[in-house]
């Protein structure tokens, strides 16, 4: 891949990652409930979903999904339902309170965060359609395809990790003080629960 083309890919990838979505909401929620460092598990799950999306598109399956209304809507509504489910869980979650009156951080396993991050990104058929439109701009059919796909995937994944961890997860630190009280926890649960539900509804109707 030519350096100028790669720079264009970096710019496009950064703009995509900086656009708030379910992945960003999931990352911020993880950072607030489990801490900045441990939120990386959820980010890794989201990256695996991105890799799977690229493989689906590269294998040609993405064309089948995007051209089949049934498959597209099946994945679409499943993804929307999952986000709404996460939102309702957040809205119904109770604040944790320690014996000394301070609310401790919620301990969630890394695998649980990884799995949720995977499904949040994977159950989004619009990501497949997006990659179908996005990838051809940076792939040259007359050159070896595998190295190009590897470079594209690695670039998109690294950029998304940087944006998710050092912008969205780090930004959530500014709200960390709210987790030290029951009222603050409930407020955050309502905010992120509403965001998850809102994104789920948008995915279903837009």
mmCIF file with all atom_site columns, C-alpha atoms in Angstrom:
data_model
loop_
_atom_site.group_PDB
_atom_site.id
_atom_site.type_symbol
_atom_site.label_atom_id
_atom_site.label_alt_id
_atom_site.label_comp_id
_atom_site.label_asym_id
_atom_site.label_entity_id
_atom_site.label_seq_id
_atom_site.pdbx_PDB_ins_code
_atom_site.Cartn_x
_atom_site.Cartn_y
_atom_site.Cartn_z
_atom_site.occupancy
_atom_site.B_iso_or_equiv
_atom_site.pdbx_formal_charge
_atom_site.auth_seq_id
_atom_site.auth_comp_id
_atom_site.auth_asym_id
_atom_site.auth_atom_id
_atom_site.pdbx_PDB_model_num
ATOM 1   C CA . UNK A 1 1   ? 0.000   0.000   0.000  1.00 0.00 ? 1   UNK A CA 1
ATOM 2   C CA . UNK A 1 2   ? 1.371   3.403   -1.003 1.00 0.00 ? 2   UNK A CA 1
ATOM 3   C CA . UNK A 1 3   ? 2.251   5.721   1.879  1.00 0.00 ? 3   UNK A CA 1
ATOM 4   C CA . UNK A 1 4   ? -0.106  8.471   0.661  1.00 0.00 ? 4   UNK A CA 1
ATOM 5   C CA . UNK A 1 5   ? -2.957  5.980   0.449  1.00 0.00 ? 5   UNK A CA 1
ATOM 6   C CA . UNK A 1 6   ? -2.128  4.699   3.936  1.00 0.00 ? 6   UNK A CA 1
ATOM 7   C CA . UNK A 1 7   ? -2.213  8.261   5.317  1.00 0.00 ? 7   UNK A CA 1
ATOM 8   C CA . UNK A 1 8   ? -5.672  8.678   3.811  1.00 0.00 ? 8   UNK A CA 1
ATOM 9   C CA . UNK A 1 9   ? -6.659  5.406   5.489  1.00 0.00 ? 9   UNK A CA 1
ATOM 10  C CA . UNK A 1 10  ? -5.371  6.683   8.839  1.00 0.00 ? 10  UNK A CA 1
ATOM 11  C CA . UNK A 1 11  ? -7.396  9.883   8.497  1.00 0.00 ? 11  UNK A CA 1
ATOM 12  C CA . UNK A 1 12  ? -10.554 8.029   7.519  1.00 0.00 ? 12  UNK A CA 1
ATOM 13  C CA . UNK A 1 13  ? -10.080 5.461   10.283 1.00 0.00 ? 13  UNK A CA 1
ATOM 14  C CA . UNK A 1 14  ? -9.629  8.189   12.892 1.00 0.00 ? 14  UNK A CA 1
ATOM 15  C CA . UNK A 1 15  ? -12.803 9.966   11.808 1.00 0.00 ? 15  UNK A CA 1
ATOM 16  C CA . UNK A 1 16  ? -14.759 6.707   11.972 1.00 0.00 ? 16  UNK A CA 1
ATOM 17  C CA . UNK A 1 17  ? -13.489 5.805   15.437 1.00 0.00 ? 17  UNK A CA 1
ATOM 18  C CA . UNK A 1 18  ? -14.108 9.309   16.795 1.00 0.00 ? 18  UNK A CA 1
ATOM 19  C CA . UNK A 1 19  ? -17.761 9.132   15.773 1.00 0.00 ? 19  UNK A CA 1
ATOM 20  C CA . UNK A 1 20  ? -19.682 8.244   18.959 1.00 0.00 ? 20  UNK A CA 1
ATOM 21  C CA . UNK A 1 21  ? -21.551 4.962   18.805 1.00 0.00 ? 21  UNK A CA 1
ATOM 22  C CA . UNK A 1 22  ? -22.346 1.813   20.751 1.00 0.00 ? 22  UNK A CA 1
ATOM 23  C CA . UNK A 1 23  ? -18.646 0.930   21.010 1.00 0.00 ? 23  UNK A CA 1
ATOM 24  C CA . UNK A 1 24  ? -17.780 4.288   22.554 1.00 0.00 ? 24  UNK A CA 1
ATOM 25  C CA . UNK A 1 25  ? -20.681 4.059   25.001 1.00 0.00 ? 25  UNK A CA 1
ATOM 26  C CA . UNK A 1 26  ? -19.640 0.524   25.978 1.00 0.00 ? 26  UNK A CA 1
ATOM 27  C CA . UNK A 1 27  ? -16.024 1.633   26.479 1.00 0.00 ? 27  UNK A CA 1
ATOM 28  C CA . UNK A 1 28  ? -16.942 4.592   28.686 1.00 0.00 ? 28  UNK A CA 1
ATOM 29  C CA . UNK A 1 29  ? -19.318 2.463   30.716 1.00 0.00 ? 29  UNK A CA 1
ATOM 30  C CA . UNK A 1 30  ? -16.605 -0.158  31.280 1.00 0.00 ? 30  UNK A CA 1
ATOM 31  C CA . UNK A 1 31  ? -14.069 2.498   32.272 1.00 0.00 ? 31  UNK A CA 1
ATOM 32  C CA . UNK A 1 32  ? -16.436 3.928   34.874 1.00 0.00 ? 32  UNK A CA 1
ATOM 33  C CA . UNK A 1 33  ? -17.540 0.625   36.389 1.00 0.00 ? 33  UNK A CA 1
ATOM 34  C CA . UNK A 1 34  ? -14.328 -1.421  36.118 1.00 0.00 ? 34  UNK A CA 1
ATOM 35  C CA . UNK A 1 35  ? -11.569 1.156   35.738 1.00 0.00 ? 35  UNK A CA 1
ATOM 36  C CA . UNK A 1 36  ? -9.495  2.635   32.923 1.00 0.00 ? 36  UNK A CA 1
ATOM 37  C CA . UNK A 1 37  ? -7.035  -0.263  32.605 1.00 0.00 ? 37  UNK A CA 1
ATOM 38  C CA . UNK A 1 38  ? -9.581  -3.064  32.762 1.00 0.00 ? 38  UNK A CA 1
ATOM 39  C CA . UNK A 1 39  ? -11.781 -1.374  30.151 1.00 0.00 ? 39  UNK A CA 1
ATOM 40  C CA . UNK A 1 40  ? -9.187  -2.590  27.650 1.00 0.00 ? 40  UNK A CA 1
ATOM 41  C CA . UNK A 1 41  ? -10.815 -6.039  27.739 1.00 0.00 ? 41  UNK A CA 1
ATOM 42  C CA . UNK A 1 42  ? -14.004 -4.642  26.237 1.00 0.00 ? 42  UNK A CA 1
ATOM 43  C CA . UNK A 1 43  ? -12.009 -2.738  23.634 1.00 0.00 ? 43  UNK A CA 1
ATOM 44  C CA . UNK A 1 44  ? -10.272 -5.973  22.597 1.00 0.00 ? 44  UNK A CA 1
ATOM 45  C CA . UNK A 1 45  ? -13.651 -7.617  22.090 1.00 0.00 ? 45  UNK A CA 1
ATOM 46  C CA . UNK A 1 46  ? -14.743 -4.740  19.893 1.00 0.00 ? 46  UNK A CA 1
ATOM 47  C CA . UNK A 1 47  ? -11.578 -5.100  17.812 1.00 0.00 ? 47  UNK A CA 1
ATOM 48  C CA . UNK A 1 48  ? -12.175 -8.801  17.240 1.00 0.00 ? 48  UNK A CA 1
ATOM 49  C CA . UNK A 1 49  ? -15.595 -7.853  15.884 1.00 0.00 ? 49  UNK A CA 1
ATOM 50  C CA . UNK A 1 50  ? -13.943 -5.374  13.498 1.00 0.00 ? 50  UNK A CA 1
ATOM 51  C CA . UNK A 1 51  ? -11.561 -8.077  12.273 1.00 0.00 ? 51  UNK A CA 1
ATOM 52  C CA . UNK A 1 52  ? -14.497 -10.431 11.710 1.00 0.00 ? 52  UNK A CA 1
ATOM 53  C CA . UNK A 1 53  ? -16.331 -7.720  9.762  1.00 0.00 ? 53  UNK A CA 1
ATOM 54  C CA . UNK A 1 54  ? -13.303 -7.228  7.502  1.00 0.00 ? 54  UNK A CA 1
ATOM 55  C CA . UNK A 1 55  ? -13.012 -10.985 6.931  1.00 0.00 ? 55  UNK A CA 1
ATOM 56  C CA . UNK A 1 56  ? -16.732 -11.211 6.109  1.00 0.00 ? 56  UNK A CA 1
ATOM 57  C CA . UNK A 1 57  ? -16.453 -8.413  3.563  1.00 0.00 ? 57  UNK A CA 1
ATOM 58  C CA . UNK A 1 58  ? -13.179 -9.711  2.092  1.00 0.00 ? 58  UNK A CA 1
ATOM 59  C CA . UNK A 1 59  ? -14.702 -13.191 1.703  1.00 0.00 ? 59  UNK A CA 1
ATOM 60  C CA . UNK A 1 60  ? -17.662 -11.762 -0.187 1.00 0.00 ? 60  UNK A CA 1
ATOM 61  C CA . UNK A 1 61  ? -20.199 -12.767 2.448  1.00 0.00 ? 61  UNK A CA 1
ATOM 62  C CA . UNK A 1 62  ? -20.817 -9.098  3.159  1.00 0.00 ? 62  UNK A CA 1
ATOM 63  C CA . UNK A 1 63  ? -22.361 -8.678  -0.279 1.00 0.00 ? 63  UNK A CA 1
ATOM 64  C CA . UNK A 1 64  ? -24.780 -11.491 0.522  1.00 0.00 ? 64  UNK A CA 1
ATOM 65  C CA . UNK A 1 65  ? -25.747 -9.909  3.839  1.00 0.00 ? 65  UNK A CA 1
ATOM 66  C CA . UNK A 1 66  ? -26.170 -6.429  2.393  1.00 0.00 ? 66  UNK A CA 1
ATOM 67  C CA . UNK A 1 67  ? -28.172 -7.703  -0.588 1.00 0.00 ? 67  UNK A CA 1
ATOM 68  C CA . UNK A 1 68  ? -30.458 -9.950  1.471  1.00 0.00 ? 68  UNK A CA 1
ATOM 69  C CA . UNK A 1 69  ? -33.101 -7.906  3.306  1.00 0.00 ? 69  UNK A CA 1
ATOM 70  C CA . UNK A 1 70  ? -33.923 -10.890 5.532  1.00 0.00 ? 70  UNK A CA 1
ATOM 71  C CA . UNK A 1 71  ? -30.343 -11.489 6.714  1.00 0.00 ? 71  UNK A CA 1
ATOM 72  C CA . UNK A 1 72  ? -29.668 -7.776  7.080  1.00 0.00 ? 72  UNK A CA 1
ATOM 73  C CA . UNK A 1 73  ? -32.753 -7.123  9.196  1.00 0.00 ? 73  UNK A CA 1
ATOM 74  C CA . UNK A 1 74  ? -32.259 -10.317 11.201 1.00 0.00 ? 74  UNK A CA 1
ATOM 75  C CA . UNK A 1 75  ? -28.796 -9.160  12.328 1.00 0.00 ? 75  UNK A CA 1
ATOM 76  C CA . UNK A 1 76  ? -29.990 -5.580  12.635 1.00 0.00 ? 76  UNK A CA 1
ATOM 77  C CA . UNK A 1 77  ? -32.843 -6.351  15.014 1.00 0.00 ? 77  UNK A CA 1
ATOM 78  C CA . UNK A 1 78  ? -30.747 -8.823  16.990 1.00 0.00 ? 78  UNK A CA 1
ATOM 79  C CA . UNK A 1 79  ? -28.137 -6.106  17.491 1.00 0.00 ? 79  UNK A CA 1
ATOM 80  C CA . UNK A 1 80  ? -30.762 -3.535  18.418 1.00 0.00 ? 80  UNK A CA 1
ATOM 81  C CA . UNK A 1 81  ? -32.378 -5.936  20.900 1.00 0.00 ? 81  UNK A CA 1
ATOM 82  C CA . UNK A 1 82  ? -28.990 -6.664  22.497 1.00 0.00 ? 82  UNK A CA 1
ATOM 83  C CA . UNK A 1 83  ? -28.237 -2.956  22.984 1.00 0.00 ? 83  UNK A CA 1
ATOM 84  C CA . UNK A 1 84  ? -31.689 -2.344  24.465 1.00 0.00 ? 84  UNK A CA 1
ATOM 85  C CA . UNK A 1 85  ? -31.125 -5.334  26.764 1.00 0.00 ? 85  UNK A CA 1
ATOM 86  C CA . UNK A 1 86  ? -27.813 -3.851  27.950 1.00 0.00 ? 86  UNK A CA 1
ATOM 87  C CA . UNK A 1 87  ? -29.542 -0.518  28.482 1.00 0.00 ? 87  UNK A CA 1
ATOM 88  C CA . UNK A 1 88  ? -32.359 -2.017  30.545 1.00 0.00 ? 88  UNK A CA 1
ATOM 89  C CA . UNK A 1 89  ? -29.819 -3.888  32.680 1.00 0.00 ? 89  UNK A CA 1
ATOM 90  C CA . UNK A 1 90  ? -28.051 -0.601  33.333 1.00 0.00 ? 90  UNK A CA 1
ATOM 91  C CA . UNK A 1 91  ? -31.291 1.210   34.148 1.00 0.00 ? 91  UNK A CA 1
ATOM 92  C CA . UNK A 1 92  ? -32.313 -1.496  36.625 1.00 0.00 ? 92  UNK A CA 1
ATOM 93  C CA . UNK A 1 93  ? -28.846 -1.912  38.169 1.00 0.00 ? 93  UNK A CA 1
ATOM 94  C CA . UNK A 1 94  ? -28.579 -1.014  41.836 1.00 0.00 ? 94  UNK A CA 1
ATOM 95  C CA . UNK A 1 95  ? -25.742 0.957   43.370 1.00 0.00 ? 95  UNK A CA 1
ATOM 96  C CA . UNK A 1 96  ? -23.091 -0.991  45.245 1.00 0.00 ? 96  UNK A CA 1
ATOM 97  C CA . UNK A 1 97  ? -22.324 0.164   48.762 1.00 0.00 ? 97  UNK A CA 1
ATOM 98  C CA . UNK A 1 98  ? -19.391 -0.807  50.919 1.00 0.00 ? 98  UNK A CA 1
ATOM 99  C CA . UNK A 1 99  ? -19.534 -1.218  54.683 1.00 0.00 ? 99  UNK A CA 1
ATOM 100 C CA . UNK A 1 100 ? -17.848 2.135   55.217 1.00 0.00 ? 100 UNK A CA 1
ATOM 101 C CA . UNK A 1 101 ? -20.463 3.886   53.136 1.00 0.00 ? 101 UNK A CA 1
ATOM 102 C CA . UNK A 1 102 ? -18.336 4.324   50.026 1.00 0.00 ? 102 UNK A CA 1
ATOM 103 C CA . UNK A 1 103 ? -19.397 2.661   46.795 1.00 0.00 ? 103 UNK A CA 1
ATOM 104 C CA . UNK A 1 104 ? -16.699 0.256   45.555 1.00 0.00 ? 104 UNK A CA 1
ATOM 105 C CA . UNK A 1 105 ? -15.909 -0.335  41.907 1.00 0.00 ? 105 UNK A CA 1
ATOM 106 C CA . UNK A 1 106 ? -17.923 -3.115  40.315 1.00 0.00 ? 106 UNK A CA 1
ATOM 107 C CA . UNK A 1 107 ? -15.695 -6.109  39.642 1.00 0.00 ? 107 UNK A CA 1
ATOM 108 C CA . UNK A 1 108 ? -16.466 -7.712  36.289 1.00 0.00 ? 108 UNK A CA 1
ATOM 109 C CA . UNK A 1 109 ? -14.366 -10.402 34.677 1.00 0.00 ? 109 UNK A CA 1
ATOM 110 C CA . UNK A 1 110 ? -12.227 -9.480  31.700 1.00 0.00 ? 110 UNK A CA 1
ATOM 111 C CA . UNK A 1 111 ? -13.890 -12.212 29.641 1.00 0.00 ? 111 UNK A CA 1
ATOM 112 C CA . UNK A 1 112 ? -17.338 -10.784 30.377 1.00 0.00 ? 112 UNK A CA 1
ATOM 113 C CA . UNK A 1 113 ? -16.267 -7.340  29.144 1.00 0.00 ? 113 UNK A CA 1
ATOM 114 C CA . UNK A 1 114 ? -14.506 -8.894  26.134 1.00 0.00 ? 114 UNK A CA 1
ATOM 115 C CA . UNK A 1 115 ? -17.618 -10.880 25.201 1.00 0.00 ? 115 UNK A CA 1
ATOM 116 C CA . UNK A 1 116 ? -19.922 -7.867  25.542 1.00 0.00 ? 116 UNK A CA 1
ATOM 117 C CA . UNK A 1 117 ? -17.591 -5.721  23.432 1.00 0.00 ? 117 UNK A CA 1
ATOM 118 C CA . UNK A 1 118 ? -17.544 -8.437  20.765 1.00 0.00 ? 118 UNK A CA 1
ATOM 119 C CA . UNK A 1 119 ? -21.316 -8.658  20.521 1.00 0.00 ? 119 UNK A CA 1
ATOM 120 C CA . UNK A 1 120 ? -21.864 -4.891  20.684 1.00 0.00 ? 120 UNK A CA 1
ATOM 121 C CA . UNK A 1 121 ? -19.809 -4.413  17.502 1.00 0.00 ? 121 UNK A CA 1
ATOM 122 C CA . UNK A 1 122 ? -20.538 -7.732  15.818 1.00 0.00 ? 122 UNK A CA 1
ATOM 123 C CA . UNK A 1 123 ? -24.323 -7.382  15.852 1.00 0.00 ? 123 UNK A CA 1
ATOM 124 C CA . UNK A 1 124 ? -24.235 -4.289  13.694 1.00 0.00 ? 124 UNK A CA 1
ATOM 125 C CA . UNK A 1 125 ? -24.952 -5.141  10.042 1.00 0.00 ? 125 UNK A CA 1
ATOM 126 C CA . UNK A 1 126 ? -24.420 -1.509  9.063  1.00 0.00 ? 126 UNK A CA 1
ATOM 127 C CA . UNK A 1 127 ? -20.735 -2.004  9.906  1.00 0.00 ? 127 UNK A CA 1
ATOM 128 C CA . UNK A 1 128 ? -20.589 -4.692  7.211  1.00 0.00 ? 128 UNK A CA 1
ATOM 129 C CA . UNK A 1 129 ? -22.298 -2.402  4.708  1.00 0.00 ? 129 UNK A CA 1
ATOM 130 C CA . UNK A 1 130 ? -19.938 0.391   5.727  1.00 0.00 ? 130 UNK A CA 1
ATOM 131 C CA . UNK A 1 131 ? -16.846 -1.752  5.182  1.00 0.00 ? 131 UNK A CA 1
ATOM 132 C CA . UNK A 1 132 ? -18.233 -2.794  1.796  1.00 0.00 ? 132 UNK A CA 1
ATOM 133 C CA . UNK A 1 133 ? -18.202 0.876   0.812  1.00 0.00 ? 133 UNK A CA 1
ATOM 134 C CA . UNK A 1 134 ? -15.066 1.799   2.772  1.00 0.00 ? 134 UNK A CA 1
ATOM 135 C CA . UNK A 1 135 ? -12.585 -0.956  1.946  1.00 0.00 ? 135 UNK A CA 1
ATOM 136 C CA . UNK A 1 136 ? -12.591 -0.766  -1.881 1.00 0.00 ? 136 UNK A CA 1
ATOM 137 C CA . UNK A 1 137 ? -11.276 2.808   -1.631 1.00 0.00 ? 137 UNK A CA 1
ATOM 138 C CA . UNK A 1 138 ? -8.007  1.489   -0.184 1.00 0.00 ? 138 UNK A CA 1
ATOM 139 C CA . UNK A 1 139 ? -7.625  -1.859  -1.955 1.00 0.00 ? 139 UNK A CA 1
ATOM 140 C CA . UNK A 1 140 ? -5.872  -2.146  -5.314 1.00 0.00 ? 140 UNK A CA 1
ATOM 141 C CA . UNK A 1 141 ? -7.128  -5.282  -7.168 1.00 0.00 ? 141 UNK A CA 1
ATOM 142 C CA . UNK A 1 142 ? -4.014  -5.442  -9.375 1.00 0.00 ? 142 UNK A CA 1
ATOM 143 C CA . UNK A 1 143 ? -1.763  -5.858  -6.322 1.00 0.00 ? 143 UNK A CA 1
ATOM 144 C CA . UNK A 1 144 ? -1.525  -8.805  -3.862 1.00 0.00 ? 144 UNK A CA 1
ATOM 145 C CA . UNK A 1 145 ? -4.706  -8.647  -1.786 1.00 0.00 ? 145 UNK A CA 1
ATOM 146 C CA . UNK A 1 146 ? -3.673  -10.349 1.453  1.00 0.00 ? 146 UNK A CA 1
ATOM 147 C CA . UNK A 1 147 ? -0.962  -7.820  2.429  1.00 0.00 ? 147 UNK A CA 1
ATOM 148 C CA . UNK A 1 148 ? -3.377  -4.969  1.684  1.00 0.00 ? 148 UNK A CA 1
ATOM 149 C CA . UNK A 1 149 ? -6.124  -6.467  3.857  1.00 0.00 ? 149 UNK A CA 1
ATOM 150 C CA . UNK A 1 150 ? -3.626  -7.085  6.657  1.00 0.00 ? 150 UNK A CA 1
ATOM 151 C CA . UNK A 1 151 ? -2.395  -3.481  6.548  1.00 0.00 ? 151 UNK A CA 1
ATOM 152 C CA . UNK A 1 152 ? -5.942  -2.109  6.374  1.00 0.00 ? 152 UNK A CA 1
ATOM 153 C CA . UNK A 1 153 ? -7.159  -4.276  9.259  1.00 0.00 ? 153 UNK A CA 1
ATOM 154 C CA . UNK A 1 154 ? -4.130  -3.565  11.460 1.00 0.00 ? 154 UNK A CA 1
ATOM 155 C CA . UNK A 1 155 ? -4.418  0.170   10.822 1.00 0.00 ? 155 UNK A CA 1
ATOM 156 C CA . UNK A 1 156 ? -8.134  0.348   11.583 1.00 0.00 ? 156 UNK A CA 1
ATOM 157 C CA . UNK A 1 157 ? -7.749  -1.788  14.724 1.00 0.00 ? 157 UNK A CA 1
ATOM 158 C CA . UNK A 1 158 ? -4.787  0.172   16.131 1.00 0.00 ? 158 UNK A CA 1
ATOM 159 C CA . UNK A 1 159 ? -6.527  3.498   15.524 1.00 0.00 ? 159 UNK A CA 1
ATOM 160 C CA . UNK A 1 160 ? -9.726  2.277   17.138 1.00 0.00 ? 160 UNK A CA 1
ATOM 161 C CA . UNK A 1 161 ? -7.828  0.994   20.191 1.00 0.00 ? 161 UNK A CA 1
ATOM 162 C CA . UNK A 1 162 ? -6.088  4.346   20.603 1.00 0.00 ? 162 UNK A CA 1
ATOM 163 C CA . UNK A 1 163 ? -9.320  6.330   20.235 1.00 0.00 ? 163 UNK A CA 1
ATOM 164 C CA . UNK A 1 164 ? -11.379 4.045   22.462 1.00 0.00 ? 164 UNK A CA 1
ATOM 165 C CA . UNK A 1 165 ? -8.813  3.773   25.253 1.00 0.00 ? 165 UNK A CA 1
ATOM 166 C CA . UNK A 1 166 ? -7.122  7.164   25.283 1.00 0.00 ? 166 UNK A CA 1
ATOM 167 C CA . UNK A 1 167 ? -10.120 9.322   24.367 1.00 0.00 ? 167 UNK A CA 1
ATOM 168 C CA . UNK A 1 168 ? -13.370 7.639   25.407 1.00 0.00 ? 168 UNK A CA 1
ATOM 169 C CA . UNK A 1 169 ? -12.099 5.536   28.318 1.00 0.00 ? 169 UNK A CA 1
ATOM 170 C CA . UNK A 1 170 ? -9.772  8.301   29.512 1.00 0.00 ? 170 UNK A CA 1
ATOM 171 C CA . UNK A 1 171 ? -12.565 10.848  29.097 1.00 0.00 ? 171 UNK A CA 1
ATOM 172 C CA . UNK A 1 172 ? -14.777 8.750   31.347 1.00 0.00 ? 172 UNK A CA 1
ATOM 173 C CA . UNK A 1 173 ? -12.252 9.372   34.117 1.00 0.00 ? 173 UNK A CA 1
ATOM 174 C CA . UNK A 1 174 ? -13.696 12.859  34.429 1.00 0.00 ? 174 UNK A CA 1
ATOM 175 C CA . UNK A 1 175 ? -16.922 11.295  35.705 1.00 0.00 ? 175 UNK A CA 1
ATOM 176 C CA . UNK A 1 176 ? -15.196 8.787   37.997 1.00 0.00 ? 176 UNK A CA 1
ATOM 177 C CA . UNK A 1 177 ? -15.956 10.834  41.096 1.00 0.00 ? 177 UNK A CA 1
ATOM 178 C CA . UNK A 1 178 ? -19.636 10.061  40.615 1.00 0.00 ? 178 UNK A CA 1
ATOM 179 C CA . UNK A 1 179 ? -19.017 6.363   41.307 1.00 0.00 ? 179 UNK A CA 1
ATOM 180 C CA . UNK A 1 180 ? -18.071 7.082   44.924 1.00 0.00 ? 180 UNK A CA 1
ATOM 181 C CA . UNK A 1 181 ? -21.696 7.625   45.941 1.00 0.00 ? 181 UNK A CA 1
ATOM 182 C CA . UNK A 1 182 ? -24.876 5.605   45.471 1.00 0.00 ? 182 UNK A CA 1
ATOM 183 C CA . UNK A 1 183 ? -26.641 8.563   43.916 1.00 0.00 ? 183 UNK A CA 1
ATOM 184 C CA . UNK A 1 184 ? -23.765 9.082   41.463 1.00 0.00 ? 184 UNK A CA 1
ATOM 185 C CA . UNK A 1 185 ? -23.793 5.426   40.455 1.00 0.00 ? 185 UNK A CA 1
ATOM 186 C CA . UNK A 1 186 ? -27.530 5.488   39.857 1.00 0.00 ? 186 UNK A CA 1
ATOM 187 C CA . UNK A 1 187 ? -27.167 8.654   37.772 1.00 0.00 ? 187 UNK A CA 1
ATOM 188 C CA . UNK A 1 188 ? -24.468 7.074   35.620 1.00 0.00 ? 188 UNK A CA 1
ATOM 189 C CA . UNK A 1 189 ? -26.505 3.886   35.263 1.00 0.00 ? 189 UNK A CA 1
ATOM 190 C CA . UNK A 1 190 ? -29.468 5.920   34.018 1.00 0.00 ? 190 UNK A CA 1
ATOM 191 C CA . UNK A 1 191 ? -27.313 7.933   31.616 1.00 0.00 ? 191 UNK A CA 1
ATOM 192 C CA . UNK A 1 192 ? -25.555 4.949   30.042 1.00 0.00 ? 192 UNK A CA 1
ATOM 193 C CA . UNK A 1 193 ? -28.672 2.798   30.186 1.00 0.00 ? 193 UNK A CA 1
ATOM 194 C CA . UNK A 1 194 ? -30.567 5.461   28.252 1.00 0.00 ? 194 UNK A CA 1
ATOM 195 C CA . UNK A 1 195 ? -27.710 5.791   25.753 1.00 0.00 ? 195 UNK A CA 1
ATOM 196 C CA . UNK A 1 196 ? -27.643 2.037   25.104 1.00 0.00 ? 196 UNK A CA 1
ATOM 197 C CA . UNK A 1 197 ? -31.421 1.960   24.630 1.00 0.00 ? 197 UNK A CA 1
ATOM 198 C CA . UNK A 1 198 ? -31.293 5.039   22.397 1.00 0.00 ? 198 UNK A CA 1
ATOM 199 C CA . UNK A 1 199 ? -28.607 3.613   20.135 1.00 0.00 ? 199 UNK A CA 1
ATOM 200 C CA . UNK A 1 200 ? -30.487 0.305   19.987 1.00 0.00 ? 200 UNK A CA 1
ATOM 201 C CA . UNK A 1 201 ? -33.696 2.042   18.935 1.00 0.00 ? 201 UNK A CA 1
ATOM 202 C CA . UNK A 1 202 ? -31.834 4.085   16.317 1.00 0.00 ? 202 UNK A CA 1
ATOM 203 C CA . UNK A 1 203 ? -30.232 0.925   14.928 1.00 0.00 ? 203 UNK A CA 1
ATOM 204 C CA . UNK A 1 204 ? -33.692 -0.618  14.601 1.00 0.00 ? 204 UNK A CA 1
ATOM 205 C CA . UNK A 1 205 ? -35.561 2.291   13.037 1.00 0.00 ? 205 UNK A CA 1
ATOM 206 C CA . UNK A 1 206 ? -33.054 4.396   11.071 1.00 0.00 ? 206 UNK A CA 1
#
